[in-house]
Amino acid sequence: MGTSWSARIVDAPSGCAAVIVDVLARVIAQMSNWEAQSDISRFNAQPVGTWTALPCDMMTVLRTGLDVARLSGGAFDPAVGRLVERWGFGPSGITGPLTLQSPVSPWTKIEINGGKARRLADVALDFSGIAKGFAVDAVAQALRDLGVPNFLVEIGGELRGEGVRPDLQPWWVDVEAPPGLTIPVLRIALCNLAAATSGDYRRFRNEGGRLMSHSIDPATGSPVGNDVASVTVLHETAMLADAWATAITVAGPESGMTLATRENLAAHLVLRTRQGAKEYMSPALAAMLE
């Protein structure tokens, strides 16, 4: 996934690390665009219109991604892979030309029937905005299956905490402030809760002094340019926290926070302005912090 993982486990049984590695290897084998023989790469290489049977985990992520795409009006799009490639954020680098037209709302060009899916146009699945969250949930489930009640799992900044620390305190986590911006520390307790952050500083390219975020707006076919520095979402699952953080980032401060309010999401958004950082907080998050 191009990132690191960590797990803090209270009274960890032997073999925990090996179990986690196995879970992550399974996710990569199914959902990594950087692996030519992964299930997602093979799906994207199939002729348009060809039905392909997908592994259970990959189908779960695809169905969830399409649900969030529908609810967000396409701000989150699990089929935005062609645009990701064209802007140089995929495994092939810039594939250009950047002005090449893509289908409007790529997610609508994916069809599911039972355990199979197909492409209705030349679009490509890309789970970079949801797969890390799914992997966090999968690791958490594997630990629960081992009988572990107290742990904190982290993959590339996406987290899930369950139970308590050895000192019986909850898993306190400070939300990362975007570089160059000063904001008050937002400290949250992850008690059977997940958190995910999408930020323009995590993966980007600098072209002629312009910071180009890896988050692609499917409506324009270009990297987002709405000055959203970061979005953090708290949710019962890391997969949905991950996807919704991406959706709100793409939607922008006004539409994004309207979306968070409508969906009752606990969300925190940091906007870059000439005067510095401007923070937005959804009603659900404000209620959690009271």
mmCIF file of C-alpha atoms in Angstrom:
data_model
loop_
_atom_site.group_PDB
_atom_site.id
_atom_site.type_symbol
_atom_site.label_atom_id
_atom_site.label_comp_id
_atom_site.label_asym_id
_atom_site.label_seq_id
_atom_site.Cartn_x
_atom_site.Cartn_y
_atom_site.Cartn_z
ATOM 1 C CA MET A 1 0.000 0.000 0.000
ATOM 2 C CA GLY A 2 3.017 2.271 -0.050
ATOM 3 C CA THR A 3 2.826 3.001 3.666
ATOM 4 C CA SER A 4 3.557 1.564 7.111
ATOM 5 C CA TRP A 5 1.446 -0.238 9.670
ATOM 6 C CA SER A 6 1.580 -0.628 13.430
ATOM 7 C CA ALA A 7 -0.419 -2.364 16.130
ATOM 8 C CA ARG A 8 -0.417 -1.853 19.882
ATOM 9 C CA ILE A 9 -1.847 -4.950 21.502
ATOM 10 C CA VAL A 10 -2.437 -5.545 25.204
ATOM 11 C CA ASP A 11 -1.315 -9.046 26.282
ATOM 12 C CA ALA A 12 -0.719 -10.067 22.676
ATOM 13 C CA PRO A 13 -0.853 -13.815 22.065
ATOM 14 C CA SER A 14 2.010 -15.352 20.138
ATOM 15 C CA GLY A 15 1.766 -15.166 16.373
ATOM 16 C CA CYS A 16 -0.094 -11.839 16.240
ATOM 17 C CA ALA A 17 2.396 -10.237 13.865
ATOM 18 C CA ALA A 18 2.221 -13.156 11.448
ATOM 19 C CA VAL A 19 -1.577 -13.026 11.434
ATOM 20 C CA ILE A 20 -1.507 -9.300 10.656
ATOM 21 C CA VAL A 21 0.994 -9.764 7.842
ATOM 22 C CA ASP A 22 -1.199 -12.477 6.328
ATOM 23 C CA VAL A 23 -4.260 -10.212 6.433
ATOM 24 C CA LEU A 24 -2.396 -7.355 4.754
ATOM 25 C CA ALA A 25 -0.946 -9.669 2.110
ATOM 26 C CA ARG A 26 -4.478 -10.812 1.267
ATOM 27 C CA VAL A 27 -5.687 -7.223 0.882
ATOM 28 C CA ILE A 28 -2.724 -6.333 -1.334
ATOM 29 C CA ALA A 29 -3.218 -9.422 -3.496
ATOM 30 C CA GLN A 30 -6.807 -8.388 -4.126
ATOM 31 C CA MET A 31 -6.787 -4.580 -4.188
ATOM 32 C CA SER A 32 -3.352 -3.173 -5.050
ATOM 33 C CA ASN A 33 -3.098 -1.374 -8.394
ATOM 34 C CA TRP A 34 0.695 -1.693 -8.050
ATOM 35 C CA GLU A 35 0.529 -5.484 -8.322
ATOM 36 C CA ALA A 36 0.059 -6.551 -11.944
ATOM 37 C CA GLN A 37 -1.482 -9.895 -10.916
ATOM 38 C CA SER A 38 -3.772 -8.528 -8.210
ATOM 39 C CA ASP A 39 -7.494 -9.086 -8.601
ATOM 40 C CA ILE A 40 -8.128 -5.380 -9.155
ATOM 41 C CA SER A 41 -5.439 -5.139 -11.849
ATOM 42 C CA ARG A 42 -6.791 -8.185 -13.651
ATOM 43 C CA PHE A 43 -10.331 -6.789 -13.443
ATOM 44 C CA ASN A 44 -9.198 -3.474 -14.960
ATOM 45 C CA ALA A 45 -7.472 -5.350 -17.796
ATOM 46 C CA GLN A 46 -10.567 -7.303 -18.812
ATOM 47 C CA PRO A 47 -12.359 -6.248 -22.015
ATOM 48 C CA VAL A 48 -15.208 -3.821 -21.413
ATOM 49 C CA GLY A 49 -18.416 -5.721 -20.763
ATOM 50 C CA THR A 50 -16.738 -8.876 -19.430
ATOM 51 C CA TRP A 51 -18.185 -10.274 -16.219
ATOM 52 C CA THR A 52 -15.503 -11.144 -13.641
ATOM 53 C CA ALA A 53 -15.921 -13.049 -10.372
ATOM 54 C CA LEU A 54 -14.428 -11.053 -7.508
ATOM 55 C CA PRO A 55 -13.130 -12.267 -4.122
ATOM 56 C CA CYS A 56 -15.475 -11.633 -1.211
ATOM 57 C CA ASP A 57 -13.349 -8.900 0.396
ATOM 58 C CA MET A 58 -12.895 -7.011 -2.862
ATOM 59 C CA MET A 59 -16.613 -7.201 -3.571
ATOM 60 C CA THR A 60 -17.340 -5.828 -0.096
ATOM 61 C CA VAL A 61 -15.080 -2.841 -0.759
ATOM 62 C CA LEU A 62 -16.539 -2.299 -4.226
ATOM 63 C CA ARG A 63 -20.134 -2.380 -2.980
ATOM 64 C CA THR A 64 -19.289 0.017 -0.145
ATOM 65 C CA GLY A 65 -17.427 2.330 -2.515
ATOM 66 C CA LEU A 66 -20.365 2.451 -4.905
ATOM 67 C CA ASP A 67 -22.728 3.177 -1.991
ATOM 68 C CA VAL A 68 -20.590 6.118 -0.846
ATOM 69 C CA ALA A 69 -20.307 7.312 -4.457
ATOM 70 C CA ARG A 70 -24.088 7.388 -4.736
ATOM 71 C CA LEU A 71 -24.589 9.114 -1.379
ATOM 72 C CA SER A 72 -21.854 11.680 -2.061
ATOM 73 C CA GLY A 73 -22.998 12.512 -5.577
ATOM 74 C CA GLY A 74 -19.797 11.028 -6.988
ATOM 75 C CA ALA A 75 -17.376 12.993 -4.784
ATOM 76 C CA PHE A 76 -16.012 9.595 -3.802
ATOM 77 C CA ASP A 77 -15.524 7.413 -6.865
ATOM 78 C CA PRO A 78 -13.968 3.919 -6.725
ATOM 79 C CA ALA A 79 -13.658 3.868 -10.535
ATOM 80 C CA VAL A 80 -11.493 6.961 -10.914
ATOM 81 C CA GLY A 81 -8.366 4.937 -11.713
ATOM 82 C CA ARG A 82 -7.851 6.217 -15.262
ATOM 83 C CA LEU A 83 -7.739 9.812 -14.003
ATOM 84 C CA VAL A 84 -5.412 8.864 -11.155
ATOM 85 C CA GLU A 85 -3.042 7.369 -13.732
ATOM 86 C CA ARG A 86 -3.202 10.360 -16.065
ATOM 87 C CA TRP A 87 -2.191 12.741 -13.315
ATOM 88 C CA GLY A 88 0.794 10.617 -12.315
ATOM 89 C CA PHE A 89 -0.484 9.139 -9.046
ATOM 90 C CA GLY A 90 -0.810 5.560 -10.262
ATOM 91 C CA PRO A 91 1.772 2.824 -10.868
ATOM 92 C CA SER A 92 2.338 3.836 -14.502
ATOM 93 C CA GLY A 93 3.101 7.502 -13.861
ATOM 94 C CA ILE A 94 1.605 10.209 -16.063
ATOM 95 C CA THR A 95 -0.198 8.521 -18.937
ATOM 96 C CA GLY A 96 -1.740 11.726 -20.425
ATOM 97 C CA PRO A 97 -2.879 13.629 -22.247
ATOM 98 C CA LEU A 98 -4.452 15.232 -19.204
ATOM 99 C CA THR A 99 -7.203 16.783 -21.321
ATOM 100 C CA LEU A 100 -8.442 13.397 -22.519
ATOM 101 C CA GLN A 101 -12.154 13.067 -21.819
ATOM 102 C CA SER A 102 -13.317 10.415 -19.366
ATOM 103 C CA PRO A 103 -16.843 9.146 -18.765
ATOM 104 C CA VAL A 104 -18.811 11.399 -16.451
ATOM 105 C CA SER A 105 -19.249 9.749 -13.038
ATOM 106 C CA PRO A 106 -16.963 6.738 -13.685
ATOM 107 C CA TRP A 107 -18.567 4.814 -10.807
ATOM 108 C CA THR A 108 -21.801 4.555 -12.800
ATOM 109 C CA LYS A 109 -19.906 2.506 -15.400
ATOM 110 C CA ILE A 110 -19.425 -0.386 -12.944
ATOM 111 C CA GLU A 111 -22.144 -3.022 -12.768
ATOM 112 C CA ILE A 112 -22.517 -5.751 -10.135
ATOM 113 C CA ASN A 113 -24.483 -8.969 -10.349
ATOM 114 C CA GLY A 114 -24.136 -11.293 -7.367
ATOM 115 C CA GLY A 115 -20.440 -12.053 -6.919
ATOM 116 C CA LYS A 116 -19.461 -10.713 -10.323
ATOM 117 C CA ALA A 117 -18.776 -7.243 -11.699
ATOM 118 C CA ARG A 118 -18.034 -5.683 -15.058
ATOM 119 C CA ARG A 119 -17.003 -2.389 -16.627
ATOM 120 C CA LEU A 120 -19.466 -0.733 -18.991
ATOM 121 C CA ALA A 121 -16.839 1.728 -20.291
ATOM 122 C CA ASP A 122 -13.073 2.184 -20.193
ATOM 123 C CA VAL A 123 -12.853 3.050 -16.508
ATOM 124 C CA ALA A 124 -10.583 1.500 -13.871
ATOM 125 C CA LEU A 125 -11.149 0.651 -10.243
ATOM 126 C CA ASP A 126 -8.872 2.370 -7.747
ATOM 127 C CA PHE A 127 -9.417 1.694 -4.046
ATOM 128 C CA SER A 128 -6.727 4.048 -2.706
ATOM 129 C CA GLY A 129 -9.413 6.039 -0.872
ATOM 130 C CA ILE A 130 -10.969 3.054 0.896
ATOM 131 C CA ALA A 131 -8.676 -0.012 0.939
ATOM 132 C CA LYS A 132 -6.464 1.134 3.814
ATOM 133 C CA GLY A 133 -9.545 1.587 5.945
ATOM 134 C CA PHE A 134 -10.789 -1.864 4.975
ATOM 135 C CA ALA A 135 -7.386 -3.312 5.876
ATOM 136 C CA VAL A 136 -7.579 -1.710 9.336
ATOM 137 C CA ASP A 137 -10.991 -3.302 9.864
ATOM 138 C CA ALA A 138 -9.713 -6.659 8.601
ATOM 139 C CA VAL A 139 -6.758 -6.610 10.995
ATOM 140 C CA ALA A 140 -9.080 -5.633 13.855
ATOM 141 C CA GLN A 141 -11.356 -8.559 13.042
ATOM 142 C CA ALA A 142 -8.405 -10.952 12.917
ATOM 143 C CA LEU A 143 -7.319 -9.771 16.370
ATOM 144 C CA ARG A 144 -10.837 -10.225 17.725
ATOM 145 C CA ASP A 145 -10.845 -13.736 16.266
ATOM 146 C CA LEU A 146 -7.686 -14.394 18.312
ATOM 147 C CA GLY A 147 -9.532 -13.321 21.436
ATOM 148 C CA VAL A 148 -7.738 -9.958 21.737
ATOM 149 C CA PRO A 149 -10.040 -7.308 23.291
ATOM 150 C CA ASN A 150 -7.648 -4.351 23.665
ATOM 151 C CA PHE A 151 -5.669 -2.932 20.742
ATOM 152 C CA LEU A 152 -4.930 0.047 18.496
ATOM 153 C CA VAL A 153 -4.329 -0.667 14.797
ATOM 154 C CA GLU A 154 -2.873 1.905 12.411
ATOM 155 C CA ILE A 155 -2.198 1.774 8.669
ATOM 156 C CA GLY A 156 -0.924 4.915 6.994
ATOM 157 C CA GLY A 157 -2.676 7.154 9.505
ATOM 158 C CA GLU A 158 -6.005 5.290 9.494
ATOM 159 C CA LEU A 159 -6.755 3.921 12.957
ATOM 160 C CA ARG A 160 -9.074 1.759 14.987
ATOM 161 C CA GLY A 161 -9.038 1.422 18.743
ATOM 162 C CA GLU A 162 -10.843 -1.167 20.815
ATOM 163 C CA GLY A 163 -10.923 -1.704 24.539
ATOM 164 C CA VAL A 164 -8.419 0.164 26.691
ATOM 165 C CA ARG A 165 -4.690 0.605 27.221
ATOM 166 C CA PRO A 166 -2.835 -1.267 29.985
ATOM 167 C CA ASP A 167 -3.374 1.736 32.297
ATOM 168 C CA LEU A 168 -7.143 1.424 31.645
ATOM 169 C CA GLN A 169 -7.149 4.708 29.744
ATOM 170 C CA PRO A 170 -8.782 4.818 26.312
ATOM 171 C CA TRP A 171 -6.632 4.933 23.171
ATOM 172 C CA TRP A 172 -6.085 8.697 22.974
ATOM 173 C CA VAL A 173 -5.111 9.935 19.507
ATOM 174 C CA ASP A 174 -4.140 13.444 18.400
ATOM 175 C CA VAL A 175 -5.362 14.382 14.925
ATOM 176 C CA GLU A 176 -2.393 15.399 12.791
ATOM 177 C CA ALA A 177 -2.212 19.102 11.897
ATOM 178 C CA PRO A 178 -1.402 19.822 8.220
ATOM 179 C CA PRO A 179 2.189 21.037 7.809
ATOM 180 C CA GLY A 180 2.511 24.807 7.859
ATOM 181 C CA LEU A 181 -0.810 25.395 9.593
ATOM 182 C CA THR A 182 -1.369 26.100 13.276
ATOM 183 C CA ILE A 183 -4.553 24.683 14.762
ATOM 184 C CA PRO A 184 -5.570 23.604 18.262
ATOM 185 C CA VAL A 185 -4.858 19.963 19.036
ATOM 186 C CA LEU A 186 -7.887 17.760 18.436
ATOM 187 C CA ARG A 187 -7.583 14.782 20.792
ATOM 188 C CA ILE A 188 -10.017 11.917 20.476
ATOM 189 C CA ALA A 189 -10.574 8.668 22.350
ATOM 190 C CA LEU A 190 -10.858 5.694 20.040
ATOM 191 C CA CYS A 191 -13.145 3.398 21.992
ATOM 192 C CA ASN A 192 -14.490 0.862 19.500
ATOM 193 C CA LEU A 193 -14.118 3.629 16.954
ATOM 194 C CA ALA A 194 -12.102 4.317 13.809
ATOM 195 C CA ALA A 195 -10.562 7.501 12.431
ATOM 196 C CA ALA A 196 -9.283 8.330 8.960
ATOM 197 C CA THR A 197 -7.667 11.465 7.578
ATOM 198 C CA SER A 198 -7.423 12.631 3.979
ATOM 199 C CA GLY A 199 -4.897 15.421 3.390
ATOM 200 C CA ASP A 200 -3.360 17.300 0.464
ATOM 201 C CA TYR A 201 0.074 16.851 2.061
ATOM 202 C CA ARG A 202 0.088 13.047 2.129
ATOM 203 C CA ARG A 203 0.594 12.387 -1.585
ATOM 204 C CA PHE A 204 1.159 15.276 -3.945
ATOM 205 C CA ARG A 205 3.261 16.590 -6.788
ATOM 206 C CA ASN A 206 4.671 20.086 -7.192
ATOM 207 C CA GLU A 207 4.406 21.464 -10.703
ATOM 208 C CA GLY A 208 5.629 25.005 -11.274
ATOM 209 C CA GLY A 209 5.044 25.892 -7.653
ATOM 210 C CA ARG A 210 1.516 24.491 -7.689
ATOM 211 C CA LEU A 211 0.760 21.774 -5.183
ATOM 212 C CA MET A 212 -1.213 19.026 -6.911
ATOM 213 C CA SER A 213 -3.040 16.701 -4.546
ATOM 214 C CA HIS A 214 -3.509 13.014 -5.310
ATOM 215 C CA SER A 215 -7.234 13.422 -4.610
ATOM 216 C CA ILE A 216 -8.963 13.635 -7.983
ATOM 217 C CA ASP A 217 -12.285 15.414 -8.471
ATOM 218 C CA PRO A 218 -14.267 13.163 -10.835
ATOM 219 C CA ALA A 219 -16.452 16.133 -11.822
ATOM 220 C CA THR A 220 -13.497 18.004 -13.345
ATOM 221 C CA GLY A 221 -11.098 15.131 -14.021
ATOM 222 C CA SER A 222 -8.347 17.087 -12.227
ATOM 223 C CA PRO A 223 -6.732 17.154 -8.774
ATOM 224 C CA VAL A 224 -8.874 18.982 -6.237
ATOM 225 C CA GLY A 225 -8.107 22.685 -5.984
ATOM 226 C CA ASN A 226 -10.435 23.728 -3.181
ATOM 227 C CA ASP A 227 -7.709 24.474 -0.584
ATOM 228 C CA VAL A 228 -8.905 21.706 1.744
ATOM 229 C CA ALA A 229 -5.784 20.789 3.719
ATOM 230 C CA SER A 230 -7.231 17.827 5.623
ATOM 231 C CA VAL A 231 -10.419 16.048 6.565
ATOM 232 C CA THR A 232 -10.722 13.641 9.483
ATOM 233 C CA VAL A 233 -13.772 11.417 9.899
ATOM 234 C CA LEU A 234 -14.661 9.216 12.878
ATOM 235 C CA HIS A 235 -16.838 6.205 12.172
ATOM 236 C CA GLU A 236 -17.710 2.739 13.440
ATOM 237 C CA THR A 237 -15.621 1.257 10.605
ATOM 238 C CA ALA A 238 -12.308 2.463 9.241
ATOM 239 C CA MET A 239 -13.425 1.616 5.707
ATOM 240 C CA LEU A 240 -16.287 4.112 5.829
ATOM 241 C CA ALA A 241 -14.191 6.684 7.706
ATOM 242 C CA ASP A 242 -11.611 6.414 4.915
ATOM 243 C CA ALA A 243 -14.123 6.734 2.071
ATOM 244 C CA TRP A 244 -16.060 9.602 3.622
ATOM 245 C CA ALA A 245 -12.866 11.548 4.417
ATOM 246 C CA THR A 246 -12.024 11.360 0.706
ATOM 247 C CA ALA A 247 -15.554 12.334 -0.337
ATOM 248 C CA ILE A 248 -15.633 15.416 1.933
ATOM 249 C CA THR A 249 -12.162 16.459 0.750
ATOM 250 C CA VAL A 250 -13.272 16.369 -2.867
ATOM 251 C CA ALA A 251 -16.624 18.038 -2.176
ATOM 252 C CA GLY A 252 -14.936 21.006 -0.490
ATOM 253 C CA PRO A 253 -15.629 22.913 2.717
ATOM 254 C CA GLU A 254 -19.222 23.999 2.145
ATOM 255 C CA SER A 255 -20.629 21.048 0.208
ATOM 256 C CA GLY A 256 -18.463 18.633 2.175
ATOM 257 C CA MET A 257 -19.679 19.767 5.560
ATOM 258 C CA THR A 258 -23.256 19.850 4.299
ATOM 259 C CA LEU A 259 -22.713 16.236 3.269
ATOM 260 C CA ALA A 260 -21.255 15.373 6.684
ATOM 261 C CA THR A 261 -24.236 16.962 8.420
ATOM 262 C CA ARG A 262 -26.750 15.164 6.190
ATOM 263 C CA GLU A 263 -25.079 11.776 6.755
ATOM 264 C CA ASN A 264 -24.553 12.426 10.491
ATOM 265 C CA LEU A 265 -20.792 12.014 10.128
ATOM 266 C CA ALA A 266 -18.323 13.111 12.795
ATOM 267 C CA ALA A 267 -16.031 15.190 10.589
ATOM 268 C CA HIS A 268 -13.325 17.820 11.028
ATOM 269 C CA LEU A 269 -12.108 19.883 8.053
ATOM 270 C CA VAL A 270 -9.115 22.223 7.859
ATOM 271 C CA LEU A 271 -9.095 24.803 5.064
ATOM 272 C CA ARG A 272 -6.024 26.714 3.858
ATOM 273 C CA THR A 273 -6.663 30.464 3.632
ATOM 274 C CA ARG A 274 -4.427 33.506 3.206
ATOM 275 C CA GLN A 275 -4.982 34.248 6.889
ATOM 276 C CA GLY A 276 -4.030 30.709 7.949
ATOM 277 C CA ALA A 277 -6.124 27.716 8.873
ATOM 278 C CA LYS A 278 -9.905 27.768 9.080
ATOM 279 C CA GLU A 279 -11.589 24.860 10.855
ATOM 280 C CA TYR A 280 -14.988 23.286 10.279
ATOM 281 C CA MET A 281 -16.628 20.773 12.590
ATOM 282 C CA SER A 282 -19.792 18.782 11.909
ATOM 283 C CA PRO A 283 -22.589 18.698 14.493
ATOM 284 C CA ALA A 284 -21.965 14.987 15.113
ATOM 285 C CA LEU A 285 -18.329 15.607 16.008
ATOM 286 C CA ALA A 286 -19.189 18.629 18.158
ATOM 287 C CA ALA A 287 -21.643 16.473 20.104
ATOM 288 C CA MET A 288 -18.972 13.804 20.645
ATOM 289 C CA LEU A 289 -16.541 16.353 22.071
ATOM 290 C CA GLU A 290 -18.983 17.917 24.506
#
